[in-house]
C-alpha cells in the first residue's frame, strides 16, 4: 500500500500515571491490543485492551499553534495529554481509516475531542479552543517502534 500526503512525528510523550505530566521520549514500542509500553493506558491484563481507542492518541502541532494564535493559550504537546504530536498531516482525515506511523499500522477510531478533565489539568479555554482539532484516537494494528521523525501517512485502499 502506498501513502498519500504524509506528515511527521515531532514528539512522543508517555506517562505511567494519569496524574503526572507525560514526558517526552525519543521512541516507544507500540503493541496491538495493548497500547504504548510505559504509558498509563498500556493494558497489562490478559487478552487485549477493552477500549481500543486508548491505545494511541495523536495531536497535530498545527492545532496547538492555532490554539495559541486564536485564543492566546500556550499548550505543549505533553500538556495536551496526547501520545504523539505530528506536523504536516490532517489527523481528522484519518478518522475511520488505516494509516502508518513509521512501520506501525494503525486505524483512526474517533476524534479525540478535548474534555473538562483536560481543561482542569491545563488552562481555561482549552476545551473550546481544541473542539474538532483535539487530535485522534487510534487502535494499533501491528507491533513495532514509533520514533520521533517517523512518517505519518494514510494507507490507500483501506477498508
N, CA, C and O of each residue as an XYZ file, in Angstrom:
636
protein
N       0.838     -1.181      0.000
C       0.000      0.000      0.000
C       0.880      1.240      0.000
O       1.904      1.282      0.683
N       0.490      2.230     -0.752
C       1.269      3.453     -0.830
C       0.608      4.556     -0.013
O      -0.610      4.578      0.163
N       1.429      5.459      0.473
C       0.931      6.570      1.262
C       0.492      7.709      0.356
O       1.037      7.907     -0.730
N      -0.498      8.447      0.819
C      -0.907      9.691      0.163
C      -0.084     10.796      0.820
O       1.111     10.612      1.051
N      -0.692     11.929      1.122
C       0.003     13.034      1.777
C       0.509     12.588      3.151
O      -0.232     11.968      3.913
N       1.754     12.899      3.464
C       2.371     12.426      4.699
C       2.757     13.571      5.622
O       2.994     14.697      5.183
N       2.815     13.256      6.905
C       3.288     14.170      7.924
C       4.432     13.509      8.669
O       5.008     12.523      8.209
N       4.751     14.068      9.827
C       5.893     13.569     10.579
C       5.612     13.591     12.073
O       4.900     14.466     12.566
N       6.179     12.620     12.795
C       6.144     12.602     14.258
C       7.175     13.615     14.741
O       8.354     13.514     14.404
N       6.729     14.597     15.534
C       7.665     15.599     16.051
C       7.918     15.443     17.551
O       8.885     15.988     18.083
N       7.036     14.691     18.234
C       7.220     14.477     19.672
C       6.422     13.254     20.091
O       5.339     12.996     19.565
N       6.966     12.500     21.047
C       6.279     11.358     21.648
C       6.284     11.582     23.151
O       7.326     11.888     23.731
N       5.119     11.430     23.788
C       5.003     11.642     25.228
C       4.278     10.470     25.874
O       3.230     10.035     25.395
N       4.847      9.961     26.972
C       4.179      8.904     27.728
C       4.294      9.201     29.216
O       5.194      9.915     29.660
N       3.360      8.635     29.974
C       3.376      8.758     31.428
C       2.752      7.507     32.025
O       1.694      7.073     31.570
N       3.386      6.919     33.036
C       2.808      5.737     33.667
C       1.632      6.068     34.589
O       0.904      5.170     35.014
N       1.448      7.344     34.896
C       0.424      7.777     35.853
C      -0.443      8.863     35.219
O       0.085      9.842     34.691
N      -1.781      8.701     35.266
C      -2.656      9.701     34.638
C      -2.575     11.092     35.262
O      -2.970     12.074     34.634
N      -2.071     11.184     36.482
C      -1.988     12.484     37.145
C      -0.640     13.167     36.939
O      -0.443     14.298     37.384
N       0.289     12.489     36.269
C       1.628     13.040     36.046
C       1.747     13.496     34.597
O       1.332     12.788     33.679
N       2.314     14.676     34.401
C       2.513     15.203     33.052
C       3.372     14.232     32.245
O       4.447     13.836     32.696
N       2.908     13.846     31.052
C       3.711     12.947     30.220
C       5.078     13.551     29.902
O       5.230     14.767     29.790
N       6.059     12.673     29.762
C       7.437     13.080     29.463
C       7.787     12.688     28.029
O       7.344     11.648     27.541
N       8.577     13.515     27.362
C       8.989     13.170     26.001
C       9.994     12.018     25.998
O      10.871     11.925     26.856
N       9.833     11.151     25.009
C      10.762     10.044     24.787
C      11.111     10.031     23.295
O      10.303     10.467     22.475
N      12.289      9.544     22.934
C      12.658      9.530     21.517
C      11.957      8.440     20.719
O      11.790      8.557     19.505
N      11.541      7.367     21.418
C      10.861      6.251     20.736
C      10.053      5.469     21.761
O      10.288      5.558     22.966
N       9.092      4.697     21.249
C       8.244      3.893     22.126
C       7.798      2.649     21.364
O       7.685      2.673     20.139
N       7.547      1.572     22.086
C       7.075      0.317     21.480
C       5.557      0.327     21.462
O       4.916      0.542     22.491
N       4.981      0.092     20.281
C       3.524      0.024     20.103
C       3.120     -1.444     20.000
O       3.695     -2.199     19.216
N       2.125     -1.846     20.800
C       1.692     -3.241     20.847
C       0.193     -3.315     20.558
O      -0.601     -2.703     21.272
N      -0.208     -4.060     19.516
C      -1.635     -4.166     19.185
C      -2.441     -4.721     20.362
O      -2.019     -5.661     21.036
N      -3.593     -4.128     20.588
C      -4.472     -4.590     21.652
C      -4.018     -4.210     23.042
O      -4.682     -4.550     24.021
N      -2.892     -3.506     23.154
C      -2.370     -3.132     24.468
C      -2.043     -1.641     24.574
O      -2.371     -1.012     25.580
N      -1.405     -1.068     23.557
C      -1.061      0.348     23.589
C       0.427      0.582     23.495
O       1.151     -0.189     22.865
N       0.887      1.663     24.130
C       2.299      2.043     24.109
C       2.954      1.623     25.419
O       2.494      1.996     26.497
N       4.030      0.844     25.321
C       4.721      0.373     26.532
C       5.183      1.562     27.363
O       5.774      2.512     26.849
N       4.899      1.486     28.665
C       5.299      2.540     29.585
C       4.257      3.622     29.781
O       4.409      4.471     30.658
N       3.187      3.610     28.972
C       2.154      4.638     29.087
C       1.053      4.208     30.053
O       0.834      3.015     30.264
N       0.370      5.174     30.629
C      -0.709      4.930     31.583
C      -1.837      4.084     31.003
O      -2.522      3.380     31.745
N      -2.038      4.142     29.700
C      -3.112      3.377     29.074
C      -2.654      2.028     28.523
O      -3.439      1.338     27.873
N      -1.389      1.634     28.768
C      -0.918      0.327     28.306
C      -1.652     -0.749     29.093
O      -1.656     -0.731     30.324
N      -2.271     -1.681     28.386
C      -3.078     -2.729     29.011
C      -2.185     -3.890     29.416
O      -1.594     -4.553     28.564
N      -2.086     -4.136     30.721
C      -1.221     -5.189     31.256
C      -1.949     -6.514     31.450
O      -1.309     -7.552     31.618
N      -3.272     -6.490     31.429
C      -4.046     -7.695     31.732
C      -3.980     -8.750     30.651
O      -3.339     -8.552     29.618
N      -4.651     -9.889     30.889
C      -4.700    -10.930     29.861
C      -5.589    -10.485     28.702
O      -6.519     -9.700     28.887
N      -5.297    -10.989     27.520
C      -6.107    -10.621     26.362
C      -5.681     -9.283     25.801
O      -4.500     -8.934     25.807
N      -6.671     -8.533     25.313
C      -6.377     -7.244     24.697
C      -7.127     -6.120     25.401
O      -8.067     -6.348     26.162
N      -6.684     -4.918     25.123
C      -7.273     -3.693     25.663
C      -8.767     -3.656     25.346
O      -9.146     -3.723     24.177
N      -9.624     -3.552     26.366
C     -11.058     -3.498     26.091
C     -11.483     -2.203     25.396
O     -12.524     -2.165     24.741
N     -10.696     -1.158     25.533
C     -11.007      0.130     24.910
C      -9.920      0.442     23.886
O      -8.927      1.094     24.208
N     -10.110     -0.025     22.647
C      -9.093      0.122     21.609
C      -8.753      1.586     21.331
O      -7.653      1.885     20.866
N      -9.680      2.498     21.610
C      -9.419      3.912     21.327
C      -8.424      4.537     22.303
O      -8.062      5.704     22.145
N      -7.982      3.795     23.293
C      -7.000      4.310     24.253
C      -5.577      3.844     23.949
O      -4.641      4.201     24.664
N      -5.410      3.049     22.893
C      -4.091      2.507     22.586
C      -3.109      3.587     22.149
O      -1.939      3.547     22.529
N      -3.566      4.545     21.361
C      -2.696      5.589     20.821
C      -3.516      6.849     20.598
O      -4.608      6.797     20.033
N      -2.981      7.986     21.046
C      -3.624      9.271     20.763
C      -2.608     10.174     20.076
O      -1.417     10.157     20.386
N      -3.115     10.962     19.134
C      -2.251     11.857     18.358
C      -2.847     13.260     18.364
O      -4.060     13.427     18.486
N      -1.990     14.262     18.233
C      -2.444     15.643     18.076
C      -1.524     16.343     17.075
O      -0.318     16.098     17.043
N      -2.109     17.207     16.270
C      -1.339     17.979     15.293
C      -0.772     19.222     15.973
O      -1.491     19.939     16.669
N       0.502     19.470     15.772
C       1.094     20.675     16.352
C       0.462     21.931     15.756
O       0.470     22.991     16.382
N      -0.084     21.809     14.546
C      -0.787     22.947     13.944
C      -1.989     23.354     14.798
O      -2.316     24.538     14.879
N      -2.651     22.377     15.439
C      -3.789     22.682     16.315
C      -3.319     23.438     17.552
O      -3.991     24.361     18.011
N      -2.176     23.051     18.088
C      -1.626     23.752     19.250
C      -1.184     25.162     18.870
O      -1.341     26.098     19.655
N      -0.631     25.314     17.666
C      -0.252     26.643     17.170
C      -1.488     27.532     17.034
O      -1.458     28.706     17.404
N      -2.579     26.965     16.498
C      -3.820     27.727     16.319
C      -4.427     28.101     17.667
O      -4.967     29.196     17.822
N      -4.342     27.202     18.639
C      -4.846     27.491     19.984
C      -4.129     28.713     20.552
O      -4.762     29.575     21.162
N      -2.837     28.793     20.359
C      -2.059     29.936     20.844
C      -2.407     31.203     20.076
O      -2.607     32.263     20.670
N      -2.477     31.088     18.752
C      -2.730     32.260     17.915
C      -4.148     32.802     18.092
O      -4.337     34.013     18.215
N      -5.133     31.926     18.106
C      -6.535     32.354     18.139
C      -7.066     32.621     19.540
O      -7.973     33.435     19.715
N      -6.506     31.937     20.547
C      -7.046     32.043     21.903
C      -6.036     32.538     22.931
O      -6.375     32.733     24.098
N      -4.801     32.741     22.498
C      -3.776     33.200     23.427
C      -3.402     32.160     24.472
O      -2.909     32.511     25.544
N      -3.632     30.872     24.169
C      -3.347     29.803     25.124
C      -2.174     28.972     24.615
O      -2.270     28.303     23.586
N      -1.082     29.024     25.341
C       0.096     28.213     25.010
C      -0.074     26.854     25.680
O      -0.209     26.768     26.900
N      -0.065     25.800     24.877
C      -0.209     24.440     25.388
C       0.828     23.569     24.691
O       0.894     23.540     23.462
N       1.631     22.867     25.467
C       2.628     21.983     24.862
C       1.967     20.672     24.448
O       0.858     20.356     24.879
N       2.660     19.925     23.614
C       2.151     18.612     23.208
C       1.977     17.716     24.430
O       0.994     16.980     24.515
N       2.908     17.764     25.374
C       2.796     16.956     26.593
C       1.567     17.366     27.402
O       0.846     16.508     27.913
N       1.325     18.668     27.518
C       0.155     19.142     28.267
C      -1.153     18.724     27.613
O      -2.179     18.640     28.288
N      -1.134     18.461     26.316
C      -2.358     18.027     25.628
C      -2.752     16.614     26.024
O      -3.871     16.178     25.753
N      -1.824     15.889     26.675
C      -2.036     14.506     27.123
C      -2.140     13.514     25.970
O      -2.544     12.371     26.183
N      -1.789     13.923     24.761
C      -1.779     13.009     23.621
C      -0.391     12.378     23.522
O       0.606     12.994     23.902
N      -0.332     11.152     23.012
C       0.944     10.432     22.942
C       1.881     10.951     21.863
O       3.077     11.118     22.100
N       1.341     11.204     20.684
C       2.178     11.541     19.532
C       1.754     12.887     18.955
O       0.585     13.093     18.628
N       2.708     13.794     18.836
C       2.458     15.082     18.183
C       2.988     14.991     16.758
O       4.102     14.524     16.521
N       2.165     15.449     15.812
C       2.518     15.369     14.394
C       2.586     16.761     13.781
O       2.132     17.744     14.367
N       3.161     16.817     12.595
C       3.144     18.041     11.801
C       2.997     17.632     10.345
O       3.631     16.685      9.880
N       2.132     18.380      9.623
C       2.030     18.183      8.187
C       0.969     17.214      7.708
O       0.922     16.899      6.519
N       0.114     16.730      8.602
C      -0.960     15.827      8.187
C      -2.233     16.185      8.942
O      -2.193     16.482     10.137
N      -3.364     16.158      8.241
C      -4.658     16.449      8.852
C      -5.165     15.182      9.532
O      -5.659     14.270      8.869
N      -5.041     15.128     10.848
C      -5.439     13.930     11.592
C      -6.933     13.652     11.495
O      -7.344     12.493     11.538
N      -7.753     14.691     11.366
C      -9.199     14.480     11.251
C      -9.539     13.620     10.038
O     -10.511     12.865     10.060
N      -8.739     13.735      8.985
C      -8.982     12.943      7.776
C      -8.668     11.463      7.974
O      -9.030     10.641      7.132
N      -8.004     11.112      9.069
C      -7.651      9.716      9.326
C      -8.704      8.981     10.152
O      -8.571      7.781     10.390
N      -9.744      9.682     10.589
C     -10.814      9.030     11.347
C     -11.471      7.965     10.467
O     -11.901      8.249      9.349
N     -11.542      6.734     10.987
C     -12.150      5.637     10.246
C     -11.258      5.043      9.168
O     -11.705      4.212      8.377
N      -9.991      5.467      9.133
C      -9.077      4.994      8.085
C      -7.828      4.375      8.696
O      -7.483      4.622      9.851
N      -7.169      3.566      7.886
C      -5.892      2.987      8.298
C      -4.757      3.910      7.862
O      -4.813      4.561      6.819
N      -3.726      3.938      8.703
C      -2.567      4.776      8.420
C      -1.347      4.167      9.097
O      -1.468      3.254      9.914
N      -0.192      4.670      8.757
C       1.057      4.202      9.361
C       1.734      5.336     10.116
O       1.728      6.493      9.697
N       2.314      4.955     11.243
C       3.217      5.831     11.981
C       4.539      5.070     11.984
O       4.703      4.109     12.735
N       5.476      5.495     11.150
C       6.683      4.699     10.942
C       6.279      3.375     10.320
O       5.612      3.353      9.286
N       6.678      2.270     10.941
C       6.315      0.942     10.446
C       5.078      0.373     11.131
O       4.677     -0.753     10.837
N       4.472      1.126     12.031
C       3.325      0.641     12.798
C       2.027      1.010     12.086
O       1.760      2.181     11.816
N       1.227     -0.011     11.786
C      -0.074      0.240     11.161
C      -1.104      0.512     12.252
O      -1.143     -0.170     13.276
N      -1.938      1.522     12.010
C      -2.949      1.948     12.972
C      -4.274      2.165     12.256
O      -4.338      2.194     11.027
N      -5.330      2.317     13.049
C      -6.634      2.670     12.499
C      -7.228      3.794     13.332
O      -7.340      3.679     14.553
N      -7.610      4.884     12.668
C      -8.233      6.006     13.356
C      -9.620      5.606     13.833
O     -10.476      5.260     13.019
N      -9.854      5.646     15.136
C     -11.138      5.232     15.710
C     -12.107      6.407     15.766
O     -13.222      6.328     15.251
N     -11.673      7.498     16.397
C     -12.536      8.675     16.529
C     -11.695      9.893     16.862
O     -10.554      9.775     17.309
N     -12.275     11.065     16.636
C     -11.592     12.293     17.024
C     -11.437     12.300     18.536
O     -12.299     11.797     19.257
N     -10.358     12.860     19.007
C     -10.069     12.930     20.439
C     -10.439     14.336     20.916
O      -9.581     15.193     21.127
N     -11.735     14.536     21.077
C     -12.220     15.857     21.484
C     -11.723     16.183     22.894
O     -11.593     15.287     23.728
N     -11.447     17.447     23.160
C     -10.991     17.835     24.495
C     -12.111     17.640     25.512
O     -13.291     17.663     25.163
N     -11.730     17.450     26.769
C     -12.726     17.208     27.815
C     -12.479     18.148     28.999
O     -11.454     18.826     29.072
N     -13.432     18.170     29.911
C     -13.307     19.010     31.099
C     -12.097     18.608     31.939
O     -11.459     19.458     32.559
N     -11.782     17.309     31.958
C     -10.617     16.842     32.719
C      -9.336     17.484     32.176
O      -8.496     17.957     32.942
N      -9.197     17.494     30.842
C      -8.024     18.116     30.223
C      -7.961     19.596     30.576
O      -6.903     20.108     30.942
N      -9.091     20.279     30.468
C      -9.101     21.709     30.785
C      -8.755     21.934     32.254
O      -8.053     22.889     32.589
N      -9.248     21.053     33.135
C      -8.935     21.172     34.556
C      -7.450     20.996     34.848
O      -6.916     21.592     35.785
N      -6.787     20.172     34.037
C      -5.353     19.943     34.214
C      -4.505     21.027     33.559
O      -3.315     21.147     33.849
N      -5.116     21.817     32.674
C      -4.343     22.802     31.916
C      -4.833     24.221     32.177
O      -4.587     24.780     33.245
N      -5.528     24.802     31.197
C      -5.893     26.214     31.275
C      -7.321     26.438     30.812
O      -7.798     25.724     29.930
N      -8.018     27.419     31.389
C      -9.358     27.747     30.899
C      -9.302     28.125     29.418
O      -8.392     28.832     28.983
N     -10.271     27.652     28.658
C     -10.341     27.951     27.237
C      -9.799     26.848     26.349
O     -10.021     26.863     25.138
N      -9.087     25.884     26.935
C      -8.526     24.782     26.144
C      -9.636     23.963     25.504
O      -9.548     23.607     24.329
N     -10.672     23.666     26.262
C     -11.777     22.856     25.741
C     -12.371     23.510     24.500
O     -12.481     22.872     23.453
N     -12.749     24.761     24.610
C     -13.348     25.481     23.482
C     -12.362     25.618     22.318
O     -12.745     25.474     21.156
N     -11.115     25.893     22.627
C     -10.114     26.136     21.593
C      -9.688     24.907     20.806
O      -9.166     25.034     19.699
N      -9.905     23.711     21.365
C      -9.495     22.490     20.669
C     -10.663     21.665     20.122
O     -10.457     20.551     19.639
N     -11.877     22.195     20.192
C     -13.019     21.454     19.644
C     -12.772     21.152     18.168
O     -12.421     22.047     17.399
N     -12.952     19.920     17.781
C     -12.758     19.395     16.418
C     -11.309     19.446     15.940
O     -11.037     19.225     14.760
N     -10.384     19.735     16.847
C      -8.964     19.670     16.489
C      -8.125     19.224     17.688
O      -6.956     19.585     17.827
N      -8.760     18.430     18.543
C      -8.077     17.912     19.733
C      -7.291     16.644     19.481
O      -6.706     16.080     20.406
N      -7.270     16.185     18.230
C      -6.467     15.018     17.902
C      -7.291     13.824     17.470
O      -8.454     13.953     17.088
N      -6.665     12.656     17.537
C      -7.252     11.418     17.037
C      -6.938     10.278     17.989
O      -5.816     10.154     18.480
N      -7.942      9.445     18.246
C      -7.751      8.201     19.000
C      -7.589      7.090     17.977
O      -8.325      7.032     16.992
N      -6.626      6.210     18.210
C      -6.353      5.163     17.227
C      -6.081      3.820     17.890
O      -5.604      3.744     19.022
N      -6.398      2.766     17.149
C      -6.040      1.400     17.531
C      -4.730      1.050     16.841
O      -4.484      1.465     15.708
N      -3.902      0.294     17.524
C      -2.637     -0.172     16.964
C      -2.888     -1.537     16.337
O      -3.366     -2.450     17.009
N      -2.569     -1.681     15.051
C      -2.846     -2.924     14.330
C      -1.618     -3.806     14.141
O      -1.758     -5.013     13.941
N      -0.422     -3.234     14.201
C       0.794     -4.040     14.061
C       1.823     -3.575     15.083
O       1.894     -2.392     15.414
N       2.616     -4.517     15.576
C       3.612     -4.186     16.594
C       4.853     -3.572     15.960
O       5.264     -3.950     14.863
N       5.435     -2.626     16.669
C       6.658     -2.008     16.183
C       7.032     -0.807     17.023
O       6.405     -0.512     18.041
N       8.063     -0.127     16.575
C       8.558      1.041     17.282
C       8.118      2.305     16.556
O       8.154      2.380     15.328
N       7.706      3.289     17.335
C       7.396      4.620     16.814
C       8.493      5.542     17.334
O       8.805      5.533     18.525
N       9.077      6.338     16.439
C      10.177      7.222     16.823
C       9.938      8.637     16.304
O       9.268      8.842     15.292
N      10.500      9.602     17.019
C      10.474     10.985     16.545
C      11.138     11.005     15.169
O      12.197     10.411     14.970
N      10.501     11.694     14.227
C      11.000     11.763     12.862
C      10.316     10.793     11.919
O      10.451     10.916     10.702
N       9.573      9.819     12.469
C       8.854      8.864     11.624
C       7.802      9.566     10.775
O       7.279     10.617     11.144
N       7.509      8.964      9.639
C       6.463      9.450      8.748
C       5.100      8.983      9.256
O       4.956      7.861      9.742
N       4.103      9.863      9.135
C       2.704      9.526      9.422
C       1.968      9.686      8.104
O       1.950     10.772      7.525
N       1.356      8.594      7.623
C       0.736      8.651      6.299
C      -0.465      7.727      6.210
O      -0.443      6.616      6.741
N      -1.524      8.192      5.532
C      -2.676      7.318      5.300
C      -2.290      6.208      4.334
O      -1.378      6.366      3.522
N      -2.990      5.090      4.430
C      -2.774      3.977      3.513
C      -3.860      4.008      2.452
O      -5.002      4.365      2.742
N      -3.518      3.642      1.243
C      -4.519      3.578      0.178
C      -5.276      2.273      0.290
O      -4.812      1.319      0.913
N      -6.451      2.243     -0.323
C      -7.274      1.034     -0.349
C      -7.563      0.494      1.042
O      -7.526     -0.718      1.254
N      -7.850      1.379      1.996
C      -8.180      0.911      3.337
C      -9.670      0.694      3.443
O     -10.461      1.381      2.795
N     -10.051     -0.277      4.275
C     -11.492     -0.553      4.422
C     -12.225      0.574      5.106
O     -13.438      0.493      5.302
